[in-house]
Short mmCIF file of C-alpha atoms and ligand atoms in Angstrom, two decimals:
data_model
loop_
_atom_site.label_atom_id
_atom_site.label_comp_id
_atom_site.label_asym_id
_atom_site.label_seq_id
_atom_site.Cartn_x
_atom_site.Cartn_y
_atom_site.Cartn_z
CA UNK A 1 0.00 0.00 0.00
CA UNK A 2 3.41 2.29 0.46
CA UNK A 3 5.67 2.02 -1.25
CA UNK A 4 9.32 3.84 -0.39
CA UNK A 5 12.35 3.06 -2.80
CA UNK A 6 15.72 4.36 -2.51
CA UNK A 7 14.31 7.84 -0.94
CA UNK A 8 16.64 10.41 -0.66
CA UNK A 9 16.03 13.81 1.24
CA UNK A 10 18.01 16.72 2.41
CA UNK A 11 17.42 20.22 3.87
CA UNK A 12 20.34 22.28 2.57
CA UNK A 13 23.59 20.07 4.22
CA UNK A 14 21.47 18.35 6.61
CA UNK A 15 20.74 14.64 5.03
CA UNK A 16 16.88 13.77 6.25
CA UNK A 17 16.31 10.97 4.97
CA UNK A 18 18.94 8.49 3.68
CA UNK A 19 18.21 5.67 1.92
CA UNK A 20 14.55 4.56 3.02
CA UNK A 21 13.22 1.58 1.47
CA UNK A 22 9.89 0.41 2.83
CA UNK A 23 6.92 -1.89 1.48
CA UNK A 24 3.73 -1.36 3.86
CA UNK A 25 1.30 -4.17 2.85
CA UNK A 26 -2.64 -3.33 2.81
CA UNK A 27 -3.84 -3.35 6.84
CA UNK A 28 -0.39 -3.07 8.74
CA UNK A 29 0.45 -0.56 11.46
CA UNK A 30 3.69 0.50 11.33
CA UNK A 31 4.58 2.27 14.32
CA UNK A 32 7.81 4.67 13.69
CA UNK A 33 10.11 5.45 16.44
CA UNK A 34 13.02 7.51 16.90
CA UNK A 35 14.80 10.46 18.79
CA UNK A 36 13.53 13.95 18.25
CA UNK A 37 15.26 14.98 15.01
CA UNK A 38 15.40 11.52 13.54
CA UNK A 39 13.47 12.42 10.65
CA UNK A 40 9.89 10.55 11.66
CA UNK A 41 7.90 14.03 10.49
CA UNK A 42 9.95 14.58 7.30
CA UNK A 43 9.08 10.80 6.49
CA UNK A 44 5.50 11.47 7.32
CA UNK A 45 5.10 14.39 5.18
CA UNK A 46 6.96 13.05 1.73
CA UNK A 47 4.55 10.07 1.61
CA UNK A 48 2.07 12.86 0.61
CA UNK A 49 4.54 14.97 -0.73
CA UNK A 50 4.16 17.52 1.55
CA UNK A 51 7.90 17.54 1.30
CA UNK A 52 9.40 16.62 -2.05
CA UNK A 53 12.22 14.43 -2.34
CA UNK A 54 15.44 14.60 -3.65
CA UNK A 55 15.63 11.10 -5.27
CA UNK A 56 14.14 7.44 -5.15
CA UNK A 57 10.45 6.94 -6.10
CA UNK A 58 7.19 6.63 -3.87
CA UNK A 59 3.51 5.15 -4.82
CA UNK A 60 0.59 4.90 -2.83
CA UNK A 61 -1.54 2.02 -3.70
CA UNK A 62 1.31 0.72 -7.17
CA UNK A 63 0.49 4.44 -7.80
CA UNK A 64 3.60 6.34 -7.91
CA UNK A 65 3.14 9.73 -6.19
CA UNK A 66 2.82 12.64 -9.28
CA UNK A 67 4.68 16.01 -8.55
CA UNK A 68 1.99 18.32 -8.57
CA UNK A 69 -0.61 19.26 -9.90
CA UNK A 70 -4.54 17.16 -9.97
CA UNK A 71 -2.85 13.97 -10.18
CA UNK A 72 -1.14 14.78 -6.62
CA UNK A 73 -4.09 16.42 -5.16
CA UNK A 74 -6.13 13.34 -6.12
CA UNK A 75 -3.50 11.69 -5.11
CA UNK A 76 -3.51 13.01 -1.30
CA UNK A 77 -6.45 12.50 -0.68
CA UNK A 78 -6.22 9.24 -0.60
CA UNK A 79 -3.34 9.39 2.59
CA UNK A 80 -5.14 11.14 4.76
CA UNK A 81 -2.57 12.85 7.89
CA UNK A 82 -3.39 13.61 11.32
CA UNK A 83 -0.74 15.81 12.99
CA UNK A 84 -0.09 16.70 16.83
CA UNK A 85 -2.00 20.18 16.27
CA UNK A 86 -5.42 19.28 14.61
CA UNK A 87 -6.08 22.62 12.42
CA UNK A 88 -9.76 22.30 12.69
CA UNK A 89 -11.66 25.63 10.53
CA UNK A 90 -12.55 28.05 14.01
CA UNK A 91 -15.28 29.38 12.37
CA UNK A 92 -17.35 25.96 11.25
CA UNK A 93 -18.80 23.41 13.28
CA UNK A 94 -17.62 20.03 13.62
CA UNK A 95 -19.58 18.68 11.36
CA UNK A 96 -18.92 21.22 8.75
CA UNK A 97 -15.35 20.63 9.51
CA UNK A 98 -15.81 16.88 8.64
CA UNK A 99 -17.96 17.41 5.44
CA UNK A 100 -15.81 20.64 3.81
CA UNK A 101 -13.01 18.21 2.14
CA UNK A 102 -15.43 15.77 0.49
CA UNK A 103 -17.83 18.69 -1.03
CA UNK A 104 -15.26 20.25 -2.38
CA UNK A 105 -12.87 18.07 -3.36
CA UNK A 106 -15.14 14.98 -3.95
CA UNK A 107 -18.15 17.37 -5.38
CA UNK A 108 -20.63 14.99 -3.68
CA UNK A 109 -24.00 16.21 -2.76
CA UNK A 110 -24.53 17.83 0.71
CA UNK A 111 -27.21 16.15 1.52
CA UNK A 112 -24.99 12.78 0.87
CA UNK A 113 -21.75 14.72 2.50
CA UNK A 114 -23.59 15.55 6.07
CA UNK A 115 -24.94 11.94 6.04
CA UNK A 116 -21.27 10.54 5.90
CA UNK A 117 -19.90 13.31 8.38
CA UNK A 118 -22.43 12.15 10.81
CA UNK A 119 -21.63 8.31 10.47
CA UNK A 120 -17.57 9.14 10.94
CA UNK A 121 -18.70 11.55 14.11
CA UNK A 122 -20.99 8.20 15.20
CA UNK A 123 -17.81 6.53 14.69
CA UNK A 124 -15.22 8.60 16.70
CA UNK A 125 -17.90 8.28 19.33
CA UNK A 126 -18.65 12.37 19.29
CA UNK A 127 -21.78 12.81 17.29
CA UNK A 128 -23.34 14.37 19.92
CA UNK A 129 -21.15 17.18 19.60
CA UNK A 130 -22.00 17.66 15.53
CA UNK A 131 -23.16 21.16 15.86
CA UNK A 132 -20.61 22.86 18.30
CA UNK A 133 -17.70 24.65 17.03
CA UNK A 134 -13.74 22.96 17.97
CA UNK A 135 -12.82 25.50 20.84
CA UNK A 136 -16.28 24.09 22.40
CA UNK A 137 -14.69 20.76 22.70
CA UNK A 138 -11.60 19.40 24.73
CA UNK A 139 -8.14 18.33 23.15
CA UNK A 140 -8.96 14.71 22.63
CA UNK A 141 -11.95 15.69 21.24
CA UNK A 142 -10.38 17.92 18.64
CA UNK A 143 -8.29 15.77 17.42
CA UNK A 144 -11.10 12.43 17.04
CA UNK A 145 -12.74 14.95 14.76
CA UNK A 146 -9.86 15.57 12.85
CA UNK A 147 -9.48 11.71 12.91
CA UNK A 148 -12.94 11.78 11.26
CA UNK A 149 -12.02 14.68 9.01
CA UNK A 150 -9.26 12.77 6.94
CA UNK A 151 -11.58 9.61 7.06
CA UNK A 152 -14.08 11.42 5.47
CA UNK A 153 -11.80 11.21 2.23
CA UNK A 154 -11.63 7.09 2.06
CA UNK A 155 -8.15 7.34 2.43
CA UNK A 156 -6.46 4.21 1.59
CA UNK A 157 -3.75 5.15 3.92
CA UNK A 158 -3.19 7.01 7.49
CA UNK A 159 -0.42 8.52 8.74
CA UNK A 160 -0.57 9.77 12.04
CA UNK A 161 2.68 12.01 13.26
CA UNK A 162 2.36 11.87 17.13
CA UNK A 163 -0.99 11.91 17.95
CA UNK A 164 -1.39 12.45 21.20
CA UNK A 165 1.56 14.52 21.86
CA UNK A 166 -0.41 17.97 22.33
CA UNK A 167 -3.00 16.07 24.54
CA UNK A 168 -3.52 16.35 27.82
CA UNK A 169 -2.90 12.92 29.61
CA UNK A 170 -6.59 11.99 30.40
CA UNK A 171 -7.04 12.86 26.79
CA UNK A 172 -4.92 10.12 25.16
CA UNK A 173 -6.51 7.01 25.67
CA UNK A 174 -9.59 7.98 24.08
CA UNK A 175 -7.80 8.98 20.77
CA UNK A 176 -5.47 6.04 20.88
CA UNK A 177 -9.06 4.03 20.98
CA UNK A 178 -10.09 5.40 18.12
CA UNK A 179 -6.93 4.44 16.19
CA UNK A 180 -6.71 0.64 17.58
CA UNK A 181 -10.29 0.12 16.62
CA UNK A 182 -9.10 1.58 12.77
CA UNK A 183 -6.13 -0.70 13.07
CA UNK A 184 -8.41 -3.17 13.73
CA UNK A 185 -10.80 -2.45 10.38
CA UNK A 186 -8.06 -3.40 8.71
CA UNK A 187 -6.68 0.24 8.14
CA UNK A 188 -3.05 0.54 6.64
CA UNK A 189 -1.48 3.15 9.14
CA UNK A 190 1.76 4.49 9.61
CA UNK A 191 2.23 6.38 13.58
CA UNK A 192 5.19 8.06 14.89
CA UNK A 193 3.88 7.92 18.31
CA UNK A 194 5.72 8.00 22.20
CA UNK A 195 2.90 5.63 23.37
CA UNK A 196 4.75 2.35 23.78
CA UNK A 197 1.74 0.85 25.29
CA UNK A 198 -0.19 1.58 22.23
CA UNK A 199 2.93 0.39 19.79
CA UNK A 200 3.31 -3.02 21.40
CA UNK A 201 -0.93 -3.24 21.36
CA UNK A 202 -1.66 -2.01 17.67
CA UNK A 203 1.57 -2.35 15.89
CA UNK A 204 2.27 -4.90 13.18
CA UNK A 205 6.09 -3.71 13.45
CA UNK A 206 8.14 -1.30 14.17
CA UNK A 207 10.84 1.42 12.46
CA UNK A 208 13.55 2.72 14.53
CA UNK A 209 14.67 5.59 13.03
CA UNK A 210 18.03 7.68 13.51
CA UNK A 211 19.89 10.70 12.03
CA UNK A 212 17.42 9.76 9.25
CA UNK A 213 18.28 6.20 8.68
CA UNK A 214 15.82 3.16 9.24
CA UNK A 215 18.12 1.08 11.69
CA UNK A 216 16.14 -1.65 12.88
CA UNK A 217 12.29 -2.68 11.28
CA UNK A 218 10.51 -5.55 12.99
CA UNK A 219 8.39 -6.55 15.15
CA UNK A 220 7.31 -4.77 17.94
CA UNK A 221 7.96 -7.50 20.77
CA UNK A 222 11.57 -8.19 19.39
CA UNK A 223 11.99 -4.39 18.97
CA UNK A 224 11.13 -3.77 22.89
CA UNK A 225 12.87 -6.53 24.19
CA UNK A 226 16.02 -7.16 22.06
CA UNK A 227 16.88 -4.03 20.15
CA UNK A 228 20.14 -4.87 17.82
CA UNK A 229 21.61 -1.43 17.53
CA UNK A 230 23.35 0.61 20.54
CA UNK A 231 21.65 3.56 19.43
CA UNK A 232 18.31 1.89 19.44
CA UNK A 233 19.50 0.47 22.95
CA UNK A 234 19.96 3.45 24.24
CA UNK A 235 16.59 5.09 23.23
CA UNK A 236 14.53 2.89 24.91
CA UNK A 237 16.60 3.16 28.19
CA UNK A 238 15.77 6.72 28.01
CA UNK A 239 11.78 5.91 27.24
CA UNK A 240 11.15 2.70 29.32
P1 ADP B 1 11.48 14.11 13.93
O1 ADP B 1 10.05 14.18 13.49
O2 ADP B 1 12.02 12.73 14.00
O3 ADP B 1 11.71 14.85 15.23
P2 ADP B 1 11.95 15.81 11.65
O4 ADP B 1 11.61 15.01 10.46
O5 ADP B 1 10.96 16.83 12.10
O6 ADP B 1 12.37 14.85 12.86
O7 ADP B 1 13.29 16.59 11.39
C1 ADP B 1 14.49 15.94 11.01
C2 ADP B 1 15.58 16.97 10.87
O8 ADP B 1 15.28 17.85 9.79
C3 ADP B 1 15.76 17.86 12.09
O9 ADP B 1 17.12 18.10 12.27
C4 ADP B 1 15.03 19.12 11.73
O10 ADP B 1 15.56 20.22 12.39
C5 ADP B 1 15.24 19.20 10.23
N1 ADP B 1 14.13 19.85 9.52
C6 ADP B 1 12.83 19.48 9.55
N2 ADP B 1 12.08 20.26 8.75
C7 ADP B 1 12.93 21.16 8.20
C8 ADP B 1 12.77 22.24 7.27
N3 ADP B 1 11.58 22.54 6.75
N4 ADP B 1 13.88 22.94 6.94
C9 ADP B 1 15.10 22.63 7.46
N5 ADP B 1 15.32 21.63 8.32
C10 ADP B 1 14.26 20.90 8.69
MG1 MG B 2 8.37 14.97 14.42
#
């Protein structure tokens, strides 16, 4: 379902992302760890080409991910991305929020558009709050409608770049719920997440990323208990 060959990625000197190959088969959850710097976001973001590359080649589905242009935007749609900061629209109500990307993008009916907002909200277990506007809700909240937003588009793919990370503590489980109970449709996800409980619970396998390499991929249960590398070693003695 992703496809990474041979990526290459720099920001001026600094080399990003060296050398990625990954295959992500339809329904796994790859959880991606890695110090702060690693290059977990910059990964995120050039699977939907937020961030181009400099070389190797990425598809989405056998699709190989266009530059620009329609062929990207359609494209995009179909990875939907939920960040640490949800970027709901202040001035429209959840369910507006939820319904905006498939009207316009999609040009489906509203009539058709509300009815599928209101089944994701039903989903992320907040329909009851359809009408209110995002500073009305809480954190974890927030960020199950943005869940709902980019699910809206029938995105083959998730990526989720840490979560949880703005939320409040007592706010964490009930987005990590959400995402285990996608995992467990048989969504094909890719998190960069802290939550170790949630890695070893939800994760198919694991990427331990450093100074933008992929140094160990595999399971989660080998990963946590016998790491290979020092430096992946040493990360977990700082997290566990
Ligand atoms: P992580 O998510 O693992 O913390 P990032 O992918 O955000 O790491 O960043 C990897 C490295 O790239 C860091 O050193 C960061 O400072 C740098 N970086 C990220 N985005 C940019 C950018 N837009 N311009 C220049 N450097 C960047
Ligand atoms: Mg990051």
């Amino acid at each position: 379902m992703i496809s990474m060959r041979n990526v290459d990625k720099h920001f001026g000197a600094l080399h990003v992302l060296r050398d990625i190959n990954l295959e992500v088969p339809r329904g796994q959850v790859v959880i991606v760890l890695g110090p702060s710097g690693s290059g977990k976001s910059t990964l995120c973001r050039t699977i939907n080409r937020l961030e181009p590359i400099d070389s190797g080649d990425i598809a989405i589905d056998g699709v190989a991910l266009p530059a620009e242009g329609k062929a990207l935007a359609a494209l995009r749609a179909e990875v939907g991305m939920v960040f640490q900061s949800f970027n709901l629209f202040a001035h429209k109500t959840i369910l507006e929020n939820v319904m905006l990307a498939p009207l316009k993008v999609r040009g489906i009916k509203k009539d058709e558009a509300r009815k599928h907002a209101y089944a994701l909200l039903e989903r992320v277990g907040i329909a009851d709050q359809a009408d209110k506007y995002p500073a009305q809700l809480s954190g974890g909240q927030q960020q199950r409608v943005a869940i709902a937003r980019s699910l809206a588009m029938d995105p083959k793919v998730m990526l989720f770049d840490e979560p949880t990370s703005a939320l409040d503590p007592e706010m964490v489980n009930e987005v990590l719920e959400v995402m285990v109970s996608l995992a467990k449709e048989g969504m094909t996800m890719l998190v960069v997440t802290h939550e170790m409980g949630f890695a070893r619970r939800a994760g198919d396998r694991v990427l331990f990323m450093a100074d933008g390499e992929v140094v160990e991929d595999t399971e989660p249960e080998t990963f946590f208990t016998t790491p290979r590398s020092e430096r992946a070693k040493d990360f977990l003695g700082k997290i566990l």
